PDB file of C-alpha atoms in Angstrom:
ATOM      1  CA  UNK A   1     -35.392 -20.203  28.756  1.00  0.00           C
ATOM      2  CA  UNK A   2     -35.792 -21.472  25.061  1.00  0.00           C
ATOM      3  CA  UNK A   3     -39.143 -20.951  22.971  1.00  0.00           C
ATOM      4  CA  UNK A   4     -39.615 -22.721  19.597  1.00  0.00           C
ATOM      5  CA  UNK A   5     -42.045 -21.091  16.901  1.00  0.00           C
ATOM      6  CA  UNK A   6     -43.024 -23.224  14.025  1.00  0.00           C
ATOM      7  CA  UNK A   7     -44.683 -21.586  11.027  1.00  0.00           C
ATOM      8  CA  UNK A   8     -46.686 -24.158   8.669  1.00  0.00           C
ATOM      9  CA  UNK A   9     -46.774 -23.033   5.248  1.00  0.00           C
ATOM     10  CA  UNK A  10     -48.334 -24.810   1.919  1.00  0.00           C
ATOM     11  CA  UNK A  11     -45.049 -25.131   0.772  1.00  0.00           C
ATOM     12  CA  UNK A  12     -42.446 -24.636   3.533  1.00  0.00           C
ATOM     13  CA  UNK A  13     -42.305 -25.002   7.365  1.00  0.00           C
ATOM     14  CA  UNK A  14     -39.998 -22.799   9.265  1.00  0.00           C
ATOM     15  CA  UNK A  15     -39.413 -23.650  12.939  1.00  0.00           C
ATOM     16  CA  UNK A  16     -37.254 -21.482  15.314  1.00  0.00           C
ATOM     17  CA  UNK A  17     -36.043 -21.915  18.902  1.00  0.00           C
ATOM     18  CA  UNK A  18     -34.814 -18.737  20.269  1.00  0.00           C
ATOM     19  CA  UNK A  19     -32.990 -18.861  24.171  1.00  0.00           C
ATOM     20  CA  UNK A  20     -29.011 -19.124  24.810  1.00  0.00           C
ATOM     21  CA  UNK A  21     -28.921 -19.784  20.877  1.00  0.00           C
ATOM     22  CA  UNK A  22     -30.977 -19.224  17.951  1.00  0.00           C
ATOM     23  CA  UNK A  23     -31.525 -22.833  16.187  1.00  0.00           C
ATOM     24  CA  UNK A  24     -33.679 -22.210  12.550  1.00  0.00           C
ATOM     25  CA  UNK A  25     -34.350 -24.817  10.018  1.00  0.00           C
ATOM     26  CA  UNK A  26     -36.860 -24.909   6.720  1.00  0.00           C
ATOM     27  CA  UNK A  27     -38.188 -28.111   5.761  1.00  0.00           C
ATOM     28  CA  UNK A  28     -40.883 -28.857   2.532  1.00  0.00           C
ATOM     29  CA  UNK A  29     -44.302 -29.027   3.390  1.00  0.00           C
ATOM     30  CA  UNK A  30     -44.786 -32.893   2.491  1.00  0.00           C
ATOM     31  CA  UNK A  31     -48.262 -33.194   0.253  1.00  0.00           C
ATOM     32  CA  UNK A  32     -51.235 -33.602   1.842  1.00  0.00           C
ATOM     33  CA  UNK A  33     -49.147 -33.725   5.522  1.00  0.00           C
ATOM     34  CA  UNK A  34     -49.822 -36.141   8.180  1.00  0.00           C
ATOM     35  CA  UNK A  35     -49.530 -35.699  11.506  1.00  0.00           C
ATOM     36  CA  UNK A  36     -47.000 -38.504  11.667  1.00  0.00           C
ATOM     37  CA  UNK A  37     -45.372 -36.642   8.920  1.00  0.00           C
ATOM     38  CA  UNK A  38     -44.941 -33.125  11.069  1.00  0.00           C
ATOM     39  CA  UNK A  39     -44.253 -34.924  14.669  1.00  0.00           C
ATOM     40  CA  UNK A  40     -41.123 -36.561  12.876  1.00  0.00           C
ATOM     41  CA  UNK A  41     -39.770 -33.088  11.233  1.00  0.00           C
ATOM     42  CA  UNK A  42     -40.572 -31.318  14.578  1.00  0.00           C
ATOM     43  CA  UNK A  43     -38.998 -34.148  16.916  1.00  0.00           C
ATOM     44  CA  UNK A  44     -36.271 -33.866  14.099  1.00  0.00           C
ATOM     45  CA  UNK A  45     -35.668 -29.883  14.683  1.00  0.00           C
ATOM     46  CA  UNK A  46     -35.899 -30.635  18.527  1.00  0.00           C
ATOM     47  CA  UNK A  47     -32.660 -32.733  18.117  1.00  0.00           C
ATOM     48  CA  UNK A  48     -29.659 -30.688  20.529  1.00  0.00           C
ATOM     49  CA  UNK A  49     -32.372 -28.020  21.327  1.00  0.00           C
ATOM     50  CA  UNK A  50     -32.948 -27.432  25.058  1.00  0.00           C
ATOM     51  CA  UNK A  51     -35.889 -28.246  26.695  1.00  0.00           C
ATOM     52  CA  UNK A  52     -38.539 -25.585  25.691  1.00  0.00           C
ATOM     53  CA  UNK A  53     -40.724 -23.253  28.018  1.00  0.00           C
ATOM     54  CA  UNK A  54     -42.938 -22.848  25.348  1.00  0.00           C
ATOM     55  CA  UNK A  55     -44.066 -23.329  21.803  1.00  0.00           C
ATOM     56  CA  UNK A  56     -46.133 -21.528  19.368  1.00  0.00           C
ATOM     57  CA  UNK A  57     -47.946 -22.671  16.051  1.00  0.00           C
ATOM     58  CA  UNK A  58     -48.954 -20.802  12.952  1.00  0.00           C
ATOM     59  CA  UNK A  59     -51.082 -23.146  10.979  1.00  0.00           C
ATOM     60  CA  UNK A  60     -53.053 -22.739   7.768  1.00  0.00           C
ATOM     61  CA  UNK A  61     -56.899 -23.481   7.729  1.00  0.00           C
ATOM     62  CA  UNK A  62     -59.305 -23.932  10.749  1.00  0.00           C
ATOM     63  CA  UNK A  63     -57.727 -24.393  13.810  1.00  0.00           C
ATOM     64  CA  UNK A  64     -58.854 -25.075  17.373  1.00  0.00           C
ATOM     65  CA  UNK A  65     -56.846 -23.151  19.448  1.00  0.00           C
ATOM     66  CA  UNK A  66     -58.268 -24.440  23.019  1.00  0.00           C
ATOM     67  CA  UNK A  67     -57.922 -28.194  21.439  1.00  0.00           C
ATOM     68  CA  UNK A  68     -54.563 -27.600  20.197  1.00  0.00           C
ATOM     69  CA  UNK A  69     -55.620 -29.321  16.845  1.00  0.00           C
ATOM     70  CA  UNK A  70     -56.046 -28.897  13.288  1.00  0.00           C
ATOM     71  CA  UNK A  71     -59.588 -29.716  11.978  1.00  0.00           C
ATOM     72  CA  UNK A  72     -59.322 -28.523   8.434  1.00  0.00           C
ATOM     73  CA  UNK A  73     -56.807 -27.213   5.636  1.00  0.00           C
ATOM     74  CA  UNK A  74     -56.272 -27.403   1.978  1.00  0.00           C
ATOM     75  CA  UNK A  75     -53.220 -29.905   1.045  1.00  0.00           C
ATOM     76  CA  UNK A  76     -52.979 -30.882   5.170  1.00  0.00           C
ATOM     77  CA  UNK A  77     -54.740 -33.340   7.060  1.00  0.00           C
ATOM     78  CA  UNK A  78     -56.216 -32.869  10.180  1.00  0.00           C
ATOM     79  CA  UNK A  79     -53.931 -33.569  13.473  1.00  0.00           C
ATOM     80  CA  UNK A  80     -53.342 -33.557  17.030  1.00  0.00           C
ATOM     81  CA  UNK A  81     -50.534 -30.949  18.875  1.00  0.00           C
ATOM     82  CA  UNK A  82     -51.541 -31.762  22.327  1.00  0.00           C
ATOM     83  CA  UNK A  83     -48.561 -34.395  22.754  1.00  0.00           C
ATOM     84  CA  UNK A  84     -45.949 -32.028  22.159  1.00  0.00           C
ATOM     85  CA  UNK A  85     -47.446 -30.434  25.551  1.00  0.00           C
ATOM     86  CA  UNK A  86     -46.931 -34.075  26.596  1.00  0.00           C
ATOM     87  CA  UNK A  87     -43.396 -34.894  25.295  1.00  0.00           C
ATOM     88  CA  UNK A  88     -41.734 -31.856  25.941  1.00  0.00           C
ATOM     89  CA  UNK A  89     -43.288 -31.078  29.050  1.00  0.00           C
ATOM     90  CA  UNK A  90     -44.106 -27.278  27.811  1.00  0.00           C
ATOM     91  CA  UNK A  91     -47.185 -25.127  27.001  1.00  0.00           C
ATOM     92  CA  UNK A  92     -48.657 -24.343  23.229  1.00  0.00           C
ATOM     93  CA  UNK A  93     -50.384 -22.060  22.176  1.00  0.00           C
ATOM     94  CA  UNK A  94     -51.689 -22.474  18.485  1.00  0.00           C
ATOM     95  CA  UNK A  95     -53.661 -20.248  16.035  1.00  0.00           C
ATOM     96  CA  UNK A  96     -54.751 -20.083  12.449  1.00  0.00           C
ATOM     97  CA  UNK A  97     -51.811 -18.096   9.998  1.00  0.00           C
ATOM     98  CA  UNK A  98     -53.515 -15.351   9.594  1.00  0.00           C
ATOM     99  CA  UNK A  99     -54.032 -14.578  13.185  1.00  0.00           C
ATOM    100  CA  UNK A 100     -50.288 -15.112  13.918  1.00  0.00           C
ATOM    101  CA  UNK A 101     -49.411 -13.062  11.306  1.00  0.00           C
ATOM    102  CA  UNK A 102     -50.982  -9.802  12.676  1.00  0.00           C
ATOM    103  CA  UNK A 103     -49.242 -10.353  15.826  1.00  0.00           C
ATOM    104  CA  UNK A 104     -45.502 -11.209  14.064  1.00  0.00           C
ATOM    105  CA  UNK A 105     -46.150  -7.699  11.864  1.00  0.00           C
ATOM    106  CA  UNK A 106     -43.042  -5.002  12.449  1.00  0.00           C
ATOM    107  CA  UNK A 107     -45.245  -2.570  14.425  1.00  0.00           C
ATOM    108  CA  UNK A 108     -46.340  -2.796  17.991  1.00  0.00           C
ATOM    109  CA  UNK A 109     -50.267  -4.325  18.105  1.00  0.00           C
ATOM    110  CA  UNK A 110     -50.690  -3.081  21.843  1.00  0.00           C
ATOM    111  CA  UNK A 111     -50.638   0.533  20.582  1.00  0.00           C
ATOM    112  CA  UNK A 112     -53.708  -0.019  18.241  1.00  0.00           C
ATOM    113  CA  UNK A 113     -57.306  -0.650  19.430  1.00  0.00           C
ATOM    114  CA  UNK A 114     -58.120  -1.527  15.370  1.00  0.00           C
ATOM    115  CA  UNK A 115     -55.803  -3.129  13.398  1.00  0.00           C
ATOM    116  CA  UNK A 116     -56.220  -4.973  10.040  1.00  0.00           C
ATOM    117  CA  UNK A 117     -53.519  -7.910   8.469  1.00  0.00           C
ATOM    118  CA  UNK A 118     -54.181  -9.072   4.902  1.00  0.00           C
ATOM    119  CA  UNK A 119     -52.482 -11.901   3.796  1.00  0.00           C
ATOM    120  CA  UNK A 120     -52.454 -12.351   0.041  1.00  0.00           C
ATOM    121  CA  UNK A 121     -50.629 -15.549  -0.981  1.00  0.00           C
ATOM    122  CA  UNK A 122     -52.078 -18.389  -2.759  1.00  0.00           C
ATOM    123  CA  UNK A 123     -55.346 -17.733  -1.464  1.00  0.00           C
ATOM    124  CA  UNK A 124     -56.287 -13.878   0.912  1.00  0.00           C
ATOM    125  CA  UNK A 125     -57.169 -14.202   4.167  1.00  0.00           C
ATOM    126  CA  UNK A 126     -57.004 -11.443   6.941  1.00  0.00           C
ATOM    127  CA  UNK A 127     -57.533 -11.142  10.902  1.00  0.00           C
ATOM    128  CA  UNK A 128     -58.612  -8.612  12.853  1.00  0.00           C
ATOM    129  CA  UNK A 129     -58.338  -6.861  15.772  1.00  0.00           C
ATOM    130  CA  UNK A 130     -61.087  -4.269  16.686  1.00  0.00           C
ATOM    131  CA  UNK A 131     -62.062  -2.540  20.441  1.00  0.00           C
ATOM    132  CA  UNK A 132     -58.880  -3.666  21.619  1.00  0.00           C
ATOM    133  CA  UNK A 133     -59.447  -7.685  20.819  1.00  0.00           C
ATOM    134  CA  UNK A 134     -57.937 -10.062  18.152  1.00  0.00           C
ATOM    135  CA  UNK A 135     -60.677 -11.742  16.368  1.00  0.00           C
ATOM    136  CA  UNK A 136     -59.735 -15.012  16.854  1.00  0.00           C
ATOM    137  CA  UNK A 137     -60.655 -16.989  13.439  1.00  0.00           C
ATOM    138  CA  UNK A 138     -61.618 -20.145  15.076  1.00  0.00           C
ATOM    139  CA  UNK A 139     -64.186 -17.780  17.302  1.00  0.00           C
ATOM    140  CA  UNK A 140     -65.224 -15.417  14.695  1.00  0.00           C
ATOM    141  CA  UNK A 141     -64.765 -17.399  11.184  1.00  0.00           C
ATOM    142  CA  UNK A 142     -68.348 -15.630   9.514  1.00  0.00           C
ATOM    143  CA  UNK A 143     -66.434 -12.332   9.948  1.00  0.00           C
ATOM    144  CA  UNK A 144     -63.213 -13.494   7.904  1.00  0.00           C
ATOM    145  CA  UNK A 145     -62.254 -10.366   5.366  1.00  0.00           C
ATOM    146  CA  UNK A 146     -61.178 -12.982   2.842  1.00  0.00           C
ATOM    147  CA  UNK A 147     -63.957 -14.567   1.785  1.00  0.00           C
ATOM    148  CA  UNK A 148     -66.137 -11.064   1.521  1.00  0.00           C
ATOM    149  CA  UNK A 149     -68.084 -11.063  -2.102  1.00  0.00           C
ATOM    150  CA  UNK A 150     -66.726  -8.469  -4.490  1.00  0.00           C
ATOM    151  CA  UNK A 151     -69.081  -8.694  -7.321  1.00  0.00           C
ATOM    152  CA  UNK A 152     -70.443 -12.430  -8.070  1.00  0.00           C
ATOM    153  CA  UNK A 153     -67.154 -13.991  -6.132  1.00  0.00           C
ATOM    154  CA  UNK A 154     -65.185 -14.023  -3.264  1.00  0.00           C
ATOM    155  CA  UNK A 155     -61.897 -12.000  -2.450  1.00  0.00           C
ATOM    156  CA  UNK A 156     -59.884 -14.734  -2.115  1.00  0.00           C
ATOM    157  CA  UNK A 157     -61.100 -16.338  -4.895  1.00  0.00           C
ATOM    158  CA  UNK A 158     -60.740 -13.548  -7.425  1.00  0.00           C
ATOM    159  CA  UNK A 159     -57.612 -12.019  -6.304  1.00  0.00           C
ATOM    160  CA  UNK A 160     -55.577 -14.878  -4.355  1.00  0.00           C
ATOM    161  CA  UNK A 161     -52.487 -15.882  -6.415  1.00  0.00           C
ATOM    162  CA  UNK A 162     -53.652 -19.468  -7.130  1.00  0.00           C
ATOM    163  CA  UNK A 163     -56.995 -18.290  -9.394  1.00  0.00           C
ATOM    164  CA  UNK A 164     -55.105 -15.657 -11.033  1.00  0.00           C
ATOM    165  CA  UNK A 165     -53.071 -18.060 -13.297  1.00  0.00           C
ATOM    166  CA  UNK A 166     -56.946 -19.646 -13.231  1.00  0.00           C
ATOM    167  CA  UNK A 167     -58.393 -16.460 -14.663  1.00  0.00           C
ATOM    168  CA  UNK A 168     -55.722 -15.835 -17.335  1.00  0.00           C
ATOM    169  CA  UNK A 169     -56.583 -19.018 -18.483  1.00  0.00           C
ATOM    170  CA  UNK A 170     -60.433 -19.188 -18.463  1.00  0.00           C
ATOM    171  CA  UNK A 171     -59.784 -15.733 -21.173  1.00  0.00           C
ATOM    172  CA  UNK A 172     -57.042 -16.502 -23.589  1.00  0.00           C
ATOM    173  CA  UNK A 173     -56.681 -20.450 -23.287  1.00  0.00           C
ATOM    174  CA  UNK A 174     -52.909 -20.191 -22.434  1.00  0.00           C
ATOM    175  CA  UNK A 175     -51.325 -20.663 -18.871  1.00  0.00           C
ATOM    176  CA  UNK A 176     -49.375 -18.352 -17.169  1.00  0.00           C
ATOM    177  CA  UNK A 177     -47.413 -18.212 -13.797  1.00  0.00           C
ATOM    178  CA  UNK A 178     -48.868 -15.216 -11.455  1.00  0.00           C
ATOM    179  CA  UNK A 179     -45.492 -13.615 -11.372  1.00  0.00           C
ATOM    180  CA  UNK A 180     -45.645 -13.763 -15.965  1.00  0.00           C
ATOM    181  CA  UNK A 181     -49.243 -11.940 -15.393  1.00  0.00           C
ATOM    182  CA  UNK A 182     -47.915  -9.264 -13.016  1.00  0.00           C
ATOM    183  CA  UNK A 183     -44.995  -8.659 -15.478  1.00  0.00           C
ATOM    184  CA  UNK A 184     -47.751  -7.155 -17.789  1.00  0.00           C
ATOM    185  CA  UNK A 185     -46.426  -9.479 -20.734  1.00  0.00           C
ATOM    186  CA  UNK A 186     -49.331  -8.960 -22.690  1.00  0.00           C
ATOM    187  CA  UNK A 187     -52.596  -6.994 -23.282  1.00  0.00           C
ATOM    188  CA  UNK A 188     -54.539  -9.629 -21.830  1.00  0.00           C
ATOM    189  CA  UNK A 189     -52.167  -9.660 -18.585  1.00  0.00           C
ATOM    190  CA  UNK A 190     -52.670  -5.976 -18.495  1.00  0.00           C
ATOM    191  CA  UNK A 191     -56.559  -6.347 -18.918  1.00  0.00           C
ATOM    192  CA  UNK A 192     -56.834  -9.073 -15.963  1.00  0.00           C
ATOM    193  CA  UNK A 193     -54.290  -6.726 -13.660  1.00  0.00           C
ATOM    194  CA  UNK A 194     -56.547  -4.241 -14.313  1.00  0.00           C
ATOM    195  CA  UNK A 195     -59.699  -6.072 -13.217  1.00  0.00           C
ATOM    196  CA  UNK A 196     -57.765  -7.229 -10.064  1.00  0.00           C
ATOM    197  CA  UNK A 197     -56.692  -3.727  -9.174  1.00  0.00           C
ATOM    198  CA  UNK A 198     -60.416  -2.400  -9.135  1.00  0.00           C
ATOM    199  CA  UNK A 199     -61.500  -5.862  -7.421  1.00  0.00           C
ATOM    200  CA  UNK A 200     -58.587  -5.381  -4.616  1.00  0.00           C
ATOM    201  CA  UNK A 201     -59.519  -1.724  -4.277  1.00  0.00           C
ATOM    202  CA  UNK A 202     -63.075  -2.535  -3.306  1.00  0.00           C
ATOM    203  CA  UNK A 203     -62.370  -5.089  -0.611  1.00  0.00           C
ATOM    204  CA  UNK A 204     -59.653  -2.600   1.090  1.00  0.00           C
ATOM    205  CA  UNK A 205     -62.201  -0.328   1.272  1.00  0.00           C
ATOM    206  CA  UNK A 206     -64.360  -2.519   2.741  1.00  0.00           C
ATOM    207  CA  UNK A 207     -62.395  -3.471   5.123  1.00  0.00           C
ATOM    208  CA  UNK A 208     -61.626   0.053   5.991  1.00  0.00           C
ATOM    209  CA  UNK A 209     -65.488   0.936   6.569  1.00  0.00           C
ATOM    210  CA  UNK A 210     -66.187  -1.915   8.485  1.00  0.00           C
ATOM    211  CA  UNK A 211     -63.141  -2.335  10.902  1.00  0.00           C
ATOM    212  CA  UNK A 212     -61.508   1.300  10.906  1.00  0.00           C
ATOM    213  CA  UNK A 213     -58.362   0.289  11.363  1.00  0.00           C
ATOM    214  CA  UNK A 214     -55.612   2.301  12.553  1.00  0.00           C
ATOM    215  CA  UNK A 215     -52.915   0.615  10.687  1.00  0.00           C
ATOM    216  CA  UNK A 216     -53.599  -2.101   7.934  1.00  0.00           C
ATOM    217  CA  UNK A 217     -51.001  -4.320   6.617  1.00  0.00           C
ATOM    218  CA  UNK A 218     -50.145  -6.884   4.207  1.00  0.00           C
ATOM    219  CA  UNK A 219     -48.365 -10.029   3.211  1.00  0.00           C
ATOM    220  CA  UNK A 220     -48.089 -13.336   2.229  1.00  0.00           C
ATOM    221  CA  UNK A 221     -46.614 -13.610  -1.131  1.00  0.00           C
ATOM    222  CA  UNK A 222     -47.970 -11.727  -3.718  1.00  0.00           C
ATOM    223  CA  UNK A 223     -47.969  -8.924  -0.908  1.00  0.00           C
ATOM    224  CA  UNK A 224     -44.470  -9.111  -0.949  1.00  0.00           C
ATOM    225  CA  UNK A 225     -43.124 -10.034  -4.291  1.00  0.00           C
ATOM    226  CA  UNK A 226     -45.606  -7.240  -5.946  1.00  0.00           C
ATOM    227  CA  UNK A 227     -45.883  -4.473  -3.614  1.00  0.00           C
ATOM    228  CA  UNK A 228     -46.167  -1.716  -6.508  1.00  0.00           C
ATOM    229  CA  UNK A 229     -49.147  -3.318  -7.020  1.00  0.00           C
ATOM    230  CA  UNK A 230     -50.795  -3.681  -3.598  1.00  0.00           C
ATOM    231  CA  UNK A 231     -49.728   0.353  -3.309  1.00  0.00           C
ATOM    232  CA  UNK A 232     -51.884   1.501  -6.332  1.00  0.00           C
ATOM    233  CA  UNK A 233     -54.575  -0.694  -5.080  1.00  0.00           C
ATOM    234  CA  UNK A 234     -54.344   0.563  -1.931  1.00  0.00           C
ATOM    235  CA  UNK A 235     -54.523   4.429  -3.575  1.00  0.00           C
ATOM    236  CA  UNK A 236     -57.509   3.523  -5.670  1.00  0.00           C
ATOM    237  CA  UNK A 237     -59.179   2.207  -2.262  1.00  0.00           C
ATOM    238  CA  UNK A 238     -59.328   6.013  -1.204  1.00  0.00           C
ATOM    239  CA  UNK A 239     -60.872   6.652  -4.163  1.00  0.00           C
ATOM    240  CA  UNK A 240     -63.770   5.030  -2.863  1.00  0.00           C
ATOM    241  CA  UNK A 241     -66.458   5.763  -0.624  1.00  0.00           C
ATOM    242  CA  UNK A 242     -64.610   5.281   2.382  1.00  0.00           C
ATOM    243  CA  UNK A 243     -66.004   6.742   5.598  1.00  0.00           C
ATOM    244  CA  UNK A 244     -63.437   6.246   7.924  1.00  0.00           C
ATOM    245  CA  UNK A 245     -60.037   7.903   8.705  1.00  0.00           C
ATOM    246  CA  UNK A 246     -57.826   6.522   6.247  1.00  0.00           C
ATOM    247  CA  UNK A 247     -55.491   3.991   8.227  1.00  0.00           C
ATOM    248  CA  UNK A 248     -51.944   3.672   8.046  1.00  0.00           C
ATOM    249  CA  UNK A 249     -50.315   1.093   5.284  1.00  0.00           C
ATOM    250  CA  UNK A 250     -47.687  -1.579   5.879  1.00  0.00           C
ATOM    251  CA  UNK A 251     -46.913  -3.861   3.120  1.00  0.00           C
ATOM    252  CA  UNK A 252     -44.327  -6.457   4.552  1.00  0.00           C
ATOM    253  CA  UNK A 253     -41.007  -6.937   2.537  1.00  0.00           C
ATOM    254  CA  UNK A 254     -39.683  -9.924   1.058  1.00  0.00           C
ATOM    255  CA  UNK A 255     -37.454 -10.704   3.760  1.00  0.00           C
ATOM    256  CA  UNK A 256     -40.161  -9.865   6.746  1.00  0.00           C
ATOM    257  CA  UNK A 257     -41.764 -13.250   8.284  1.00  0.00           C
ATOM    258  CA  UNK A 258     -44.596 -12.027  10.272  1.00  0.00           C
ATOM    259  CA  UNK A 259     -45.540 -15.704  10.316  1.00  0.00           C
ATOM    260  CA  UNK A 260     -42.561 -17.178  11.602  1.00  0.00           C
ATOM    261  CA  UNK A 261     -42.330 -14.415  14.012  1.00  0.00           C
ATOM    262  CA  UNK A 262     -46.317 -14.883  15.056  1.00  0.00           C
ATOM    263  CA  UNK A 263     -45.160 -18.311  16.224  1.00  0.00           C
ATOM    264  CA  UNK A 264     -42.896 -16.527  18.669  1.00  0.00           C
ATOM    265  CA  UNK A 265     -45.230 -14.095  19.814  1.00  0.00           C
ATOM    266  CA  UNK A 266     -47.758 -16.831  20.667  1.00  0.00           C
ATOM    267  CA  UNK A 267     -45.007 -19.254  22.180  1.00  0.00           C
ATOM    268  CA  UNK A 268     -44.049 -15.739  24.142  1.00  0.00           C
ATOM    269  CA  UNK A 269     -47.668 -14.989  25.604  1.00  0.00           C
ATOM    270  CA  UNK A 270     -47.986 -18.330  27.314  1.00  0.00           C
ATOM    271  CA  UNK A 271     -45.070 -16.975  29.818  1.00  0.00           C
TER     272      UNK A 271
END
């Protein structure tokens, strides 16, 4: 029995089929993707794989899971997955990145009623799984962590590794890559990490008082590549009023894909 997983990223699509073999190839996200433009890498991949039982899609923006399609993302137009039920004569199951990425973390979901997955990349977004149910973000987008407000902004807008090189500029004039910034390279990198380390620390707490997780993890890539960071945020968030019991931390590392491996796990729960 073979499964394929395919995680869409803005800049990189993984797919996977895992059965007698393990088959894995990366491929470029093309700009502003078709759905021509992913049916030919996919049917590409599929090339000497055996027919699958099963495939599972992690896919950036809003999703609709029941209509296998993609209605909305930034740098990806909407498409169609329904014919790849058709073509390969197999069941999908698709959901939004974030979602897939709580169920590809290291630690077993089934053993937590409240669980929390941040995903701090580009842009933050996060799903949730409270009483015992995933929050689907296609069912329950008004709920999504990322988009809270912290002050006059969003979370993902004030923190997500795309508007931090924003920021930097909007105060000095000069540009400067988020990994240059989180170097500390300069008093105003230190004053803007500092401002994002206060900003972070009230949304985790947030999200501790309203979902009271059990276990609350991160990635995505600013998660990963600058997980010093995330851990002082993370001890400044119990700083805070925080009413709940203090949840256990995961940050993901480098080499973790809870996204590719989310693919799986939804390829996996069709069977």
């Amino acid at each position: 029995m073979t499964v394929v997983g395919v995680d869409v990223g803005k800049t990189r699509i993984t797919l996977i089929a895992r059965g007698s073999g393990t088959k894995r190839e990366e491929r470029p996200t093309p700009r502003n993707m078709s759905g021509a433009e992913f049916r030919r890498i996919f049917n590409s991949f599929m090339e000497g794989v055996d027919s699958p039982s099963a495939v599972g899609l992690s896919i950036p923006g809003l999703v609709d899971r029941e209509g296998l399609a993609l209605e909305s993302a930034v740098g990806i137009q909407p498409m169609d997955f329904s014919w790849i039920e058709e073509e390969y004569a197999c069941s999908v199951n698709l959901a939004n990145d974030c979602d897939a990425a709580l169920l590809g973390q290291k630690f077993d979901l089934e053993e937590y009623s409240n669980a929390v997955n941040v995903v701090i990349g580009s842009g933050i977004g996060a799903s949730v799984k409270y009483g015992g149910d995933i929050l689907w973000s296609d069912e329950n987008g008004s709920i999504e962590p990322g988009f809270m407000y912290v002050g006059n902004s969003t979370w993902h807008d004030l923190c997500g590794g795309h508007y931090i090189g924003d920021r930097f500029e909007e105060r000095t004039g000069r540009t400067k890559k988020p990994r240059e910034i989180f170097s500390g390279s300069s008093n105003e990198a230190d004053e803007l990490l500092e401002d994002l380390k206060t900003e972070n620390s009230r949304a985790i707490a947030s999200i501790i008082n309203s979902f009271a997780p059990q276990i609350l993890s991160f990635s995505g890539s600013v998660a990963t590549n600058q997980s010093e960071f995330i851990q002082e945020c993370v001890s400044r968030s119990k700083e805070l009023d925080v009413h709940n019991e203090f949840p256990e931390i995961i940050i993901s590392g480098v080499k973790d894909e809870p996204g590719v491996e989310g693919s799986l796990v939804l390829a996996d729960r069709i069977l």
